[in-house]
Structures are given as C-alpha cells and as structure tokens.
Amino acid sequence: MLRSIKGLKDILPQQTPQWRYMETIAHTLATQSGFSEIRIPIFEFTELYARSIGGSTDIVEKEMYTFPDRDGSSLTLRPEGTAGVVRAVLEHHLLDSPSTRKLYYLGPMFRHERPQAGRYRQFHQFGVEALGTEDPLMDVEVITLLWRFFCSLGLKDLTLQINSIGNLQDREKYIQELKRFLFPKLEVICGNCQRRYSTNPLRILDCKVPICQQATQEAPTLFDHLSLDSSSHFQSVLDGLTGIGIPFSLNYRLVRGLDYYSRTTFEITSPHLGAQSTIGAGGRYDGLVELLQGPSTPAIGFAVGLERVALLLPEQISFPQPPLFFLAGFGKEARPIAFKLLHELRELGIRADTDYKSTNLKSLLRSADKLGATYSIIMGDDEARSKTAIIRNMTTKTQELITLEEIAQKVQSLN
Ligand code: ATP
Ligand code: MG
C-alpha cells in the first residue's frame, strides 16, 4: 500500500472542523486588529532563508527541504513565513505607505525534523508581521493578539514567557562573555553545541539536551548586558502588558532559534503538551528588512503552530455538524422526488443529507440516527403518488404527514 511521507499528517474529516475553527478565529482577530492577509509561495530561492534565518541555525543547517530546480537554481520549501513575507513586502513596495504595514498569513511550513508528537515535517502556522515601527506599544499589540487568539479558542493554563535579547551590539559584547563562561564546559556539552561554540554560541542556551541546559544554568544572562536603550524599550513593553492585564513571566534564557531576532522575544507554552510545549512564539526583527536589502525597518511578529493548538482543543468541535433533515426516500418514484427536495433544502441553506446505500425505510432511519439528524423526511412511493411526505422527529419519534406544498414552510419553521 502507498503511504504518506514520514512526518506528514493527513487532516481527516473529523479534524477539519477544528482547523476551520482555528482559521476562522485567526482571520477574525487579525482583521479586527488591522492586519491584512498575505499569501506567499510555498517555495522560494534557498538564498532567502539562508540569509535571513542564519547559516548556523538548526533550520538552515539541517532542516530545510532544498532541491535544485531544472535550471540548476536552488529552491527551498518554506520553513517559516517571515522571510517570505519580508521578501514580498520589498518586491511589491508595500513599505512605501507612511503607516505601519500589518500583515498576517496562514499556511503550511516544512522542516526536516525528527517526527514526534507535536513535531511534523509539514506543519501549519498562523503568523503576523508588523513592519515599520519600533514603538513598544506595537510589541504589546502583537503579543496581545497572540494571547487573545489562544484565549478565544478557550485554551487554559498558558504561560507567556518574555525576554529581551537586545540589539546586535548588546549581543556581541555578551557573546564574548558567554564564550568565556562556556570554555571550561566545552568537554561536557553535546557535539552540536561544541560546534555552535564557534559558529553561533547563543544557540547553546536554546539547546534541548539536558546536559547542555545544565551546563548553561549559571551562564551570564544577555538581559544583564542590555544597553540602556534596549532595556528601557523592554520595560515599556512590560508596562504595556501590565497595563492591559496580560500576565507574563520573565525568562532570561529565552533566545529563540532564528538569527534575525532582536530585543523583545516571547513564547507561549502550555503545560498539557509534553516536550513540544510551545504553541506560539515570536519577537522583534529590527534588522531583517535591511539584511534583505530593504530600507531600515523595525518589525515584530509571531507564529503559531496550529497542530499543537489543535491538540489542545476540546473534542466536541471535532465532529461535523449533523444534518437538520435526513431525506429518507425509497422506492422508484419517491427517490427522485426526495433527491430534488434534498437539493432544494440545501439551496435554502439548510443542513440536509441522505444515504444512497440504504434502500429501505429501516436502514434509512438507521443512517439518519447515525448521522445525528434532527428530523427525517420520509417518502415512499405511496407518499410520492399522493404528493405528501412524513416528517419524523428523530428524538421523540413523533411523525406528521404533510403535503409537498406545505413542506417548504414547515421546514423553515423547524430550521
Ligand atoms: P521549537 O522550539 O518547538 O522547535 P521553533 O523555535 O523551531 O520551535 P518557530 O520557528 O518559532 O519554532 O515556530 C513557531 C511555532 O511553530 C512553534 O512555537 C511551534 O508551535 C510551531 N512549530 C515549529 N516547528 C514545528 C514542527 N516541526 N511541527 C509542528 N509545529 C512546529
Ligand atoms: Mg525548532
């Protein structure tokens, strides 16, 4: 039997209502806050990701799906959304307007990671980007939108962790100190981190290997190395969050896995997900637009991992809505009339269904029950000839004979 690729997941009919629910709330909340939707391609030139995410990050080093195009150019399936959005914004001059450009997206991302619960090779993100302001209130706005998204979905026990990783200059000074601290521990940290020591030492703080986490426990924090500018910016973000009542917890170790971040960084975690507990994360990326050859443009965004959110949603949304009416037409003359009625009900916007596999009344009513229909409209050849139908309440089992002329009115009254 042919199977899907490892780490990829079908979203089956009983799960799609959850997805529609998440997507609807994402569209509604983002639009409400003045973000416009952007849809960008699923693959781009590899160079875009290599330049923006950073050559020595996990994503670029080992997680990208990269392949040569027929003309030899190197293409990559998008591992995240920000780089592509910034590329599109620059290509289409969307930064020319005087106000902040606020965009959001929904769609699949691709990373060649080890598949496990909450970690897939194709996964979906809802993300927003606000480009053109460094005002800390924009940080508060973006974080609040993320928080509200989860609250609207009814998620509980969430923690917002927040940190500031300063600007490039702050980090350069800090990295020297971090390396001095880590030097005597080089023997004990994992092979990956030994390599990171020279390529990207900040990443060591983000390593999930326990021995590395332990080794960095007492490490100096970037937070203590922030410039006055960065720390007062951060304080304003925290004041803003406090002002509107979003609870947060400071996590001085939070560094995030992509190179383009600066200043405010944050993650929202749930205690109900095991190891893959981060459901949404983001931060400022004040240098990225310039790095991609655009004008100097401070920006901030977040991305939500929708598969992980889906794991937290209550099960009841995971069932499709049952039909209000089940058309139980049987017999040669009745079936086409019942079929036409089914079509008419749907035209009226009423949830209606039938089952072509059942050909007698008993099995039809069993199907109606299985689908959870509220009413059945029963029509055999006798009813067809007398232009009538029987409406059966599937709960009380009471029945009523009505004429086909009355049916539209009757159905509307029950809707
Ligand atoms: P993690 O620490 O879980 O690897 P990350 O820092 O790589 O996450 P981001 O690039 O910030 O993640 O992506 C934002 C969100 O997308 C994550 O918080 C997570 O919810 C989700 N996500 C990331 N990678 C995957 C994956 N392989 N499968 C499912 N969801 C993912
Ligand atoms: Mg990751």
Short mmCIF file of C-alpha atoms and ligand atoms in Angstrom, two decimals:
data_model
loop_
_atom_site.label_atom_id
_atom_site.label_comp_id
_atom_site.label_asym_id
_atom_site.label_seq_id
_atom_site.Cartn_x
_atom_site.Cartn_y
_atom_site.Cartn_z
CA MET A 1 0.00 0.00 0.00
CA LEU A 2 1.21 3.51 -0.75
CA ARG A 3 1.73 5.58 2.36
CA SER A 4 2.30 9.23 3.06
CA ILE A 5 5.78 10.52 3.79
CA LYS A 6 7.15 10.17 7.34
CA GLY A 7 6.38 13.21 9.49
CA LEU A 8 3.47 14.33 7.30
CA LYS A 9 -0.09 14.16 8.51
CA ASP A 10 -3.46 13.97 6.83
CA ILE A 11 -6.05 16.19 8.45
CA LEU A 12 -9.03 13.87 8.43
CA PRO A 13 -12.72 14.80 8.17
CA GLN A 14 -13.27 14.55 11.92
CA GLN A 15 -10.43 17.03 12.48
CA THR A 16 -11.15 19.62 9.78
CA PRO A 17 -13.86 21.38 11.84
CA GLN A 18 -11.18 22.13 14.45
CA TRP A 19 -8.99 23.58 11.72
CA ARG A 20 -11.80 25.68 10.29
CA TYR A 21 -12.48 26.94 13.79
CA MET A 22 -8.83 27.94 14.37
CA GLU A 23 -8.60 29.54 10.95
CA THR A 24 -11.85 31.47 11.34
CA ILE A 25 -10.72 32.91 14.67
CA ALA A 26 -7.32 33.76 13.21
CA HIS A 27 -8.90 35.63 10.28
CA THR A 28 -11.40 37.40 12.52
CA LEU A 29 -8.98 38.56 15.21
CA ALA A 30 -6.19 39.56 12.83
CA THR A 31 -8.57 41.53 10.63
CA GLN A 32 -10.16 43.17 13.66
CA SER A 33 -6.73 44.45 14.70
CA GLY A 34 -5.98 45.88 11.26
CA PHE A 35 -3.80 43.11 9.83
CA SER A 36 -4.35 42.23 6.14
CA GLU A 37 -3.86 38.75 4.80
CA ILE A 38 -0.93 37.95 2.53
CA ARG A 39 -0.47 34.67 0.64
CA ILE A 40 3.04 33.93 -0.44
CA PRO A 41 4.52 30.98 -2.34
CA ILE A 42 5.39 27.75 -0.61
CA PHE A 43 8.90 27.75 -2.04
CA GLU A 44 11.49 30.42 -2.62
CA PHE A 45 15.13 30.68 -3.60
CA THR A 46 17.21 28.97 -0.91
CA GLU A 47 19.29 32.11 -0.51
CA LEU A 48 16.34 33.95 1.06
CA TYR A 49 16.20 31.59 4.03
CA ALA A 50 19.95 31.09 4.31
CA ARG A 51 20.45 34.86 4.53
CA SER A 52 17.58 35.69 6.86
CA ILE A 53 17.24 32.77 9.27
CA GLY A 54 21.01 32.44 9.59
CA GLY A 55 23.51 29.94 8.19
CA SER A 56 24.32 28.38 11.55
CA THR A 57 20.78 27.83 12.85
CA ASP A 58 19.25 24.36 13.09
CA ILE A 59 16.74 25.25 10.40
CA VAL A 60 19.28 26.20 7.76
CA GLU A 61 21.93 23.69 8.79
CA LYS A 62 19.79 20.58 8.75
CA GLU A 63 16.06 21.12 8.50
CA MET A 64 15.39 22.67 5.11
CA TYR A 65 13.87 20.84 2.16
CA THR A 66 16.20 22.11 -0.50
CA PHE A 67 16.25 20.91 -4.11
CA PRO A 68 17.64 22.06 -7.44
CA ASP A 69 15.24 23.49 -10.00
CA ARG A 70 15.57 22.29 -13.58
CA ASP A 71 17.77 25.26 -14.41
CA GLY A 72 20.07 24.47 -11.51
CA SER A 73 18.94 27.20 -9.12
CA SER A 74 18.50 26.10 -5.53
CA LEU A 75 14.95 26.19 -4.16
CA THR A 76 13.64 25.54 -0.65
CA LEU A 77 10.21 24.72 0.77
CA ARG A 78 9.46 27.49 3.23
CA PRO A 79 10.47 26.55 6.79
CA GLU A 80 8.78 29.66 8.21
CA GLY A 81 6.80 32.65 6.99
CA THR A 82 8.63 35.82 7.98
CA ALA A 83 11.41 35.69 5.37
CA GLY A 84 8.94 35.23 2.52
CA VAL A 85 6.67 37.99 3.80
CA VAL A 86 9.59 40.43 4.00
CA ARG A 87 10.72 39.41 0.52
CA ALA A 88 7.19 40.04 -0.84
CA VAL A 89 6.84 43.33 1.00
CA LEU A 90 10.07 44.60 -0.55
CA GLU A 91 9.32 43.23 -4.02
CA HIS A 92 5.89 44.89 -4.10
CA HIS A 93 6.90 48.12 -2.33
CA LEU A 94 4.44 47.57 0.48
CA LEU A 95 6.55 49.63 2.86
CA ASP A 96 6.01 52.84 0.93
CA SER A 97 2.87 53.76 2.83
CA PRO A 98 3.50 56.07 5.77
CA SER A 99 1.76 53.88 8.33
CA THR A 100 2.86 50.55 9.77
CA ARG A 101 2.36 47.62 7.43
CA LYS A 102 0.46 44.93 9.29
CA LEU A 103 0.17 41.53 7.60
CA TYR A 104 -0.85 38.01 8.54
CA TYR A 105 -0.67 34.60 6.91
CA LEU A 106 -1.88 31.05 7.37
CA GLY A 107 -0.37 28.01 5.74
CA PRO A 108 1.98 25.03 5.70
CA MET A 109 5.69 25.15 6.58
CA PHE A 110 8.29 22.43 6.04
CA ARG A 111 11.19 21.32 8.22
CA HIS A 112 13.10 18.06 8.12
CA GLU A 113 12.99 17.40 11.87
CA ARG A 114 12.68 14.17 13.82
CA PRO A 115 8.93 13.45 13.75
CA GLN A 116 7.32 13.13 17.20
CA ALA A 117 4.17 14.27 18.98
CA GLY A 118 3.70 17.95 18.12
CA ARG A 119 6.61 17.96 15.66
CA TYR A 120 5.98 17.27 12.00
CA ARG A 121 7.78 17.78 8.73
CA GLN A 122 4.84 19.63 7.25
CA PHE A 123 3.04 21.77 9.82
CA HIS A 124 0.86 24.84 9.71
CA GLN A 125 1.35 28.29 11.10
CA PHE A 126 -0.75 31.36 11.65
CA GLY A 127 1.58 34.32 11.80
CA VAL A 128 1.50 38.10 11.85
CA GLU A 129 4.13 40.71 10.98
CA ALA A 130 4.02 44.42 11.82
CA LEU A 131 6.63 46.33 9.86
CA GLY A 132 7.66 49.94 10.24
CA THR A 133 7.66 50.84 13.89
CA GLU A 134 9.81 50.16 16.92
CA ASP A 135 7.23 51.54 19.31
CA PRO A 136 6.98 49.18 22.28
CA LEU A 137 3.21 49.52 22.06
CA MET A 138 3.38 47.59 18.80
CA ASP A 139 5.11 44.79 20.70
CA VAL A 140 2.26 44.89 23.18
CA GLU A 141 -0.30 44.86 20.37
CA VAL A 142 1.26 41.83 18.67
CA ILE A 143 1.67 39.87 21.91
CA THR A 144 -1.88 40.74 22.93
CA LEU A 145 -3.22 39.47 19.62
CA LEU A 146 -1.37 36.19 20.14
CA TRP A 147 -2.72 35.91 23.68
CA ARG A 148 -6.26 36.74 22.59
CA PHE A 149 -6.09 34.17 19.81
CA PHE A 150 -5.43 31.43 22.35
CA CYS A 151 -7.99 32.77 24.84
CA SER A 152 -10.67 32.95 22.15
CA LEU A 153 -10.03 29.29 21.40
CA GLY A 154 -10.64 28.57 25.08
CA LEU A 155 -7.10 27.39 25.87
CA LYS A 156 -6.25 27.28 29.56
CA ASP A 157 -3.16 27.38 31.82
CA LEU A 158 -0.97 29.18 29.29
CA THR A 159 2.26 30.95 30.17
CA LEU A 160 3.66 33.89 28.27
CA GLN A 161 7.43 33.90 28.62
CA ILE A 162 9.19 37.03 27.59
CA ASN A 163 12.75 38.31 27.31
CA SER A 164 14.79 40.93 25.54
CA ILE A 165 17.86 39.80 23.65
CA GLY A 166 18.96 43.34 22.87
CA ASN A 167 20.41 44.61 19.63
CA LEU A 168 23.44 43.32 17.72
CA GLN A 169 25.93 45.40 19.71
CA ASP A 170 24.47 44.21 23.02
CA ARG A 171 24.76 40.65 21.82
CA GLU A 172 28.32 40.93 20.54
CA LYS A 173 29.56 42.01 23.97
CA TYR A 174 27.51 39.32 25.67
CA ILE A 175 28.67 36.53 23.37
CA GLN A 176 32.30 37.16 24.36
CA GLU A 177 31.34 36.73 27.99
CA LEU A 178 29.20 33.66 27.29
CA LYS A 179 32.12 32.04 25.49
CA ARG A 180 34.43 32.73 28.42
CA PHE A 181 31.84 31.09 30.69
CA LEU A 182 31.35 28.07 28.43
CA PHE A 183 35.01 27.44 27.61
CA PRO A 184 35.70 25.22 30.65
CA LYS A 185 32.48 23.29 29.95
CA LEU A 186 33.26 22.52 26.31
CA GLU A 187 34.07 18.90 27.14
CA VAL A 188 30.66 18.13 28.61
CA ILE A 189 28.22 19.83 26.23
CA CYS A 190 26.74 17.94 23.27
CA GLY A 191 28.54 17.66 19.96
CA ASN A 192 26.15 20.09 18.33
CA CYS A 193 26.83 22.70 20.95
CA GLN A 194 30.58 22.16 20.73
CA ARG A 195 30.27 23.20 17.11
CA ARG A 196 27.90 26.03 17.99
CA TYR A 197 30.53 27.37 20.37
CA SER A 198 32.39 28.82 17.41
CA THR A 199 29.57 29.25 14.88
CA ASN A 200 26.64 30.51 16.98
CA PRO A 201 27.20 30.30 20.76
CA LEU A 202 23.86 31.94 21.61
CA ARG A 203 22.10 28.82 20.29
CA ILE A 204 23.64 26.79 23.11
CA LEU A 205 21.24 28.49 25.51
CA ASP A 206 18.36 27.14 23.40
CA CYS A 207 19.66 23.54 23.25
CA LYS A 208 17.13 20.99 24.47
CA VAL A 209 19.78 18.41 25.56
CA PRO A 210 19.61 18.21 29.39
CA ILE A 211 23.36 18.23 29.85
CA CYS A 212 23.60 21.49 27.88
CA GLN A 213 20.72 23.01 29.78
CA GLN A 214 22.51 22.13 32.98
CA ALA A 215 25.83 23.49 31.75
CA THR A 216 24.26 26.85 30.93
CA GLN A 217 22.19 27.08 34.10
CA GLU A 218 24.53 29.58 35.72
CA ALA A 219 25.53 31.31 32.49
CA PRO A 220 25.56 35.09 32.49
CA THR A 221 22.32 36.41 31.03
CA LEU A 222 22.01 38.53 27.95
CA PHE A 223 19.47 40.52 29.90
CA ASP A 224 22.23 41.89 32.14
CA HIS A 225 24.10 43.11 29.07
CA LEU A 226 21.37 45.19 27.51
CA SER A 227 22.08 48.76 26.51
CA LEU A 228 20.05 51.47 28.20
CA ASP A 229 18.01 51.80 25.03
CA SER A 230 17.13 48.11 24.83
CA SER A 231 16.27 47.80 28.48
CA SER A 232 14.03 50.85 28.56
CA HIS A 233 12.29 49.59 25.42
CA PHE A 234 11.74 46.28 27.15
CA GLN A 235 10.46 47.95 30.30
CA SER A 236 7.87 49.82 28.22
CA VAL A 237 6.72 46.54 26.67
CA LEU A 238 6.28 45.01 30.12
CA ASP A 239 4.46 48.12 31.38
CA GLY A 240 2.16 47.95 28.38
CA LEU A 241 1.33 44.30 29.01
CA THR A 242 0.70 45.00 32.68
CA GLY A 243 -1.49 47.94 31.69
CA ILE A 244 -3.89 45.78 29.75
CA GLY A 245 -3.68 42.83 32.09
CA ILE A 246 -1.74 40.25 30.06
CA PRO A 247 0.16 38.08 32.55
CA PHE A 248 3.78 37.27 31.67
CA SER A 249 6.78 35.60 33.19
CA LEU A 250 10.32 36.81 32.56
CA ASN A 251 12.63 34.16 31.15
CA TYR A 252 16.17 35.44 30.77
CA ARG A 253 17.22 32.29 28.95
CA LEU A 254 14.78 32.66 26.10
CA VAL A 255 16.79 33.27 22.92
CA ARG A 256 14.71 31.74 20.07
CA GLY A 257 16.08 29.63 17.26
CA LEU A 258 16.44 32.15 14.43
CA ASP A 259 19.18 34.70 13.92
CA TYR A 260 17.06 37.64 12.84
CA TYR A 261 15.54 38.33 16.23
CA SER A 262 16.45 41.35 18.35
CA ARG A 263 15.10 43.00 21.51
CA THR A 264 11.66 41.61 22.55
CA THR A 265 11.30 37.83 22.22
CA PHE A 266 8.46 35.72 23.57
CA GLU A 267 6.91 32.28 23.62
CA ILE A 268 3.60 30.96 24.83
CA THR A 269 3.65 27.49 26.32
CA SER A 270 1.04 25.04 27.54
CA PRO A 271 1.65 22.52 30.33
CA HIS A 272 -0.62 19.99 28.59
CA LEU A 273 1.61 19.13 25.64
CA GLY A 274 4.68 17.33 27.00
CA ALA A 275 8.00 18.15 25.39
CA GLN A 276 6.66 20.19 22.46
CA SER A 277 5.01 22.77 24.69
CA THR A 278 5.48 25.99 22.70
CA ILE A 279 2.32 26.81 20.79
CA GLY A 280 3.32 30.25 19.60
CA ALA A 281 6.44 32.36 19.55
CA GLY A 282 7.87 35.49 18.08
CA GLY A 283 9.79 38.65 18.58
CA ARG A 284 11.29 41.76 17.07
CA TYR A 285 13.42 41.50 14.00
CA ASP A 286 14.57 45.07 13.57
CA GLY A 287 17.48 44.21 11.27
CA LEU A 288 15.87 41.73 8.88
CA VAL A 289 14.41 44.08 6.29
CA GLU A 290 17.76 45.81 5.90
CA LEU A 291 19.54 42.46 5.76
CA LEU A 292 17.33 41.62 2.77
CA GLN A 293 18.37 44.90 1.13
CA GLY A 294 15.33 46.93 2.11
CA PRO A 295 15.24 50.24 3.94
CA SER A 296 15.97 50.14 7.66
CA THR A 297 12.61 48.99 9.07
CA PRO A 298 11.98 47.82 12.61
CA ALA A 299 9.45 44.99 12.79
CA ILE A 300 7.87 42.41 15.05
CA GLY A 301 5.82 39.26 14.53
CA PHE A 302 4.74 35.91 15.85
CA ALA A 303 3.96 32.44 14.51
CA VAL A 304 1.57 29.90 15.99
CA GLY A 305 1.99 26.16 15.48
CA LEU A 306 -1.56 25.11 14.66
CA GLU A 307 -1.04 21.34 15.05
CA ARG A 308 -0.06 21.89 18.67
CA VAL A 309 -3.05 24.18 19.22
CA ALA A 310 -5.35 21.54 17.69
CA LEU A 311 -4.10 19.05 20.30
CA LEU A 312 -5.43 21.40 23.00
CA LEU A 313 -8.88 21.98 21.54
CA PRO A 314 -11.90 20.28 23.06
CA GLU A 315 -13.08 17.24 21.16
CA GLN A 316 -16.62 18.36 20.53
CA ILE A 317 -15.60 20.71 17.74
CA SER A 318 -14.01 17.75 16.09
CA PHE A 319 -17.36 16.40 14.92
CA PRO A 320 -19.04 17.64 11.77
CA GLN A 321 -22.36 19.36 12.25
CA PRO A 322 -25.15 16.81 11.94
CA PRO A 323 -27.87 17.39 9.33
CA LEU A 324 -31.10 19.00 10.45
CA PHE A 325 -33.03 16.93 7.89
CA PHE A 326 -32.33 13.46 6.59
CA LEU A 327 -34.10 12.60 3.33
CA ALA A 328 -35.40 9.05 3.59
CA GLY A 329 -36.68 8.46 0.06
CA PHE A 330 -37.24 4.85 -1.02
CA GLY A 331 -38.98 3.30 -3.98
CA LYS A 332 -38.59 4.07 -7.66
CA GLU A 333 -40.97 7.01 -7.76
CA ALA A 334 -40.09 8.55 -4.40
CA ARG A 335 -36.30 8.59 -4.72
CA PRO A 336 -36.01 11.27 -7.45
CA ILE A 337 -38.56 13.48 -5.66
CA ALA A 338 -36.73 13.12 -2.34
CA PHE A 339 -33.45 13.84 -4.12
CA LYS A 340 -34.88 17.05 -5.58
CA LEU A 341 -36.13 18.05 -2.14
CA LEU A 342 -32.66 17.45 -0.69
CA HIS A 343 -31.22 19.80 -3.27
CA GLU A 344 -33.91 22.42 -2.55
CA LEU A 345 -33.24 22.31 1.17
CA ARG A 346 -29.53 22.83 0.58
CA GLU A 347 -30.34 25.75 -1.72
CA LEU A 348 -32.24 27.28 1.20
CA GLY A 349 -29.06 26.99 3.27
CA ILE A 350 -30.44 24.19 5.44
CA ARG A 351 -28.17 21.32 6.54
CA ALA A 352 -29.63 18.27 4.82
CA ASP A 353 -28.26 14.86 3.88
CA THR A 354 -29.22 11.38 2.74
CA ASP A 355 -27.60 7.98 2.25
CA TYR A 356 -27.66 6.25 -1.12
CA LYS A 357 -26.53 2.93 0.31
CA SER A 358 -29.76 2.45 2.28
CA THR A 359 -32.73 1.42 0.15
CA ASN A 360 -35.44 0.53 2.65
CA LEU A 361 -37.04 2.59 5.39
CA LYS A 362 -35.48 0.72 8.28
CA SER A 363 -31.90 1.13 7.10
CA LEU A 364 -32.58 4.73 6.06
CA LEU A 365 -33.74 5.62 9.56
CA ARG A 366 -30.71 3.87 10.99
CA SER A 367 -28.48 6.06 8.81
CA ALA A 368 -30.39 9.15 9.93
CA ASP A 369 -29.69 8.22 13.54
CA LYS A 370 -26.05 7.53 12.81
CA LEU A 371 -25.61 10.95 11.22
CA GLY A 372 -27.37 12.55 14.18
CA ALA A 373 -30.16 14.09 12.08
CA THR A 374 -32.81 16.03 13.99
CA TYR A 375 -35.64 15.16 11.57
CA SER A 376 -36.17 12.66 8.81
CA ILE A 377 -38.35 13.38 5.82
CA ILE A 378 -39.80 10.01 4.84
CA MET A 379 -41.13 9.42 1.37
CA GLY A 380 -42.10 6.06 -0.14
CA ASP A 381 -43.92 5.52 -3.43
CA ASP A 382 -47.32 5.91 -1.69
CA GLU A 383 -46.36 9.35 -0.40
CA ALA A 384 -44.86 10.24 -3.77
CA ARG A 385 -48.13 9.43 -5.54
CA SER A 386 -50.20 11.43 -3.07
CA LYS A 387 -47.66 14.29 -3.12
CA THR A 388 -47.06 14.05 0.62
CA ALA A 389 -44.19 13.28 3.00
CA ILE A 390 -43.81 12.29 6.62
CA ILE A 391 -41.69 14.40 8.94
CA ARG A 392 -40.30 12.34 11.79
CA ASN A 393 -38.73 13.84 14.88
CA MET A 394 -35.78 11.52 15.43
CA THR A 395 -35.68 12.11 19.19
CA THR A 396 -39.35 11.87 20.13
CA LYS A 397 -40.17 9.54 17.20
CA THR A 398 -43.39 11.51 16.57
CA GLN A 399 -44.46 11.77 12.94
CA GLU A 400 -46.55 14.19 10.95
CA LEU A 401 -47.94 13.81 7.45
CA ILE A 402 -47.77 16.95 5.33
CA THR A 403 -48.28 17.80 1.69
CA LEU A 404 -45.34 18.67 -0.54
CA GLU A 405 -46.84 22.14 -0.93
CA GLU A 406 -46.61 22.75 2.80
CA ILE A 407 -43.14 21.34 3.12
CA ALA A 408 -41.10 24.48 2.39
CA GLN A 409 -42.96 26.41 5.05
CA LYS A 410 -42.78 23.54 7.53
CA VAL A 411 -39.07 23.07 7.02
CA GLN A 412 -38.38 26.78 7.50
CA SER A 413 -40.35 26.73 10.75
CA LEU A 414 -38.20 23.88 12.06
CA ASN A 415 -34.92 25.45 10.91
P1 ATP B 1 10.57 24.50 18.75
O1 ATP B 1 11.36 25.10 19.86
O2 ATP B 1 9.31 23.82 19.21
O3 ATP B 1 11.38 23.70 17.79
P2 ATP B 1 10.85 26.74 16.98
O4 ATP B 1 11.55 27.74 17.82
O5 ATP B 1 11.62 25.98 15.99
O6 ATP B 1 10.01 25.74 17.91
P3 ATP B 1 9.38 28.70 15.46
O7 ATP B 1 10.24 28.65 14.28
O8 ATP B 1 9.42 29.89 16.33
O9 ATP B 1 9.58 27.37 16.32
O10 ATP B 1 7.87 28.41 15.02
C1 ATP B 1 6.74 28.90 15.74
C2 ATP B 1 5.86 27.78 16.20
O11 ATP B 1 5.63 26.83 15.17
C3 ATP B 1 6.42 26.95 17.31
O12 ATP B 1 6.21 27.58 18.54
C4 ATP B 1 5.64 25.66 17.21
O13 ATP B 1 4.38 25.80 17.82
C5 ATP B 1 5.45 25.54 15.73
N1 ATP B 1 6.40 24.57 15.16
C6 ATP B 1 7.73 24.75 14.89
N2 ATP B 1 8.26 23.65 14.34
C7 ATP B 1 7.25 22.74 14.26
C8 ATP B 1 7.15 21.38 13.77
N3 ATP B 1 8.20 20.76 13.24
N4 ATP B 1 5.96 20.76 13.86
C9 ATP B 1 4.87 21.38 14.39
N5 ATP B 1 4.90 22.65 14.85
C10 ATP B 1 6.07 23.32 14.79
MG MG B 2 12.55 24.07 16.05
#
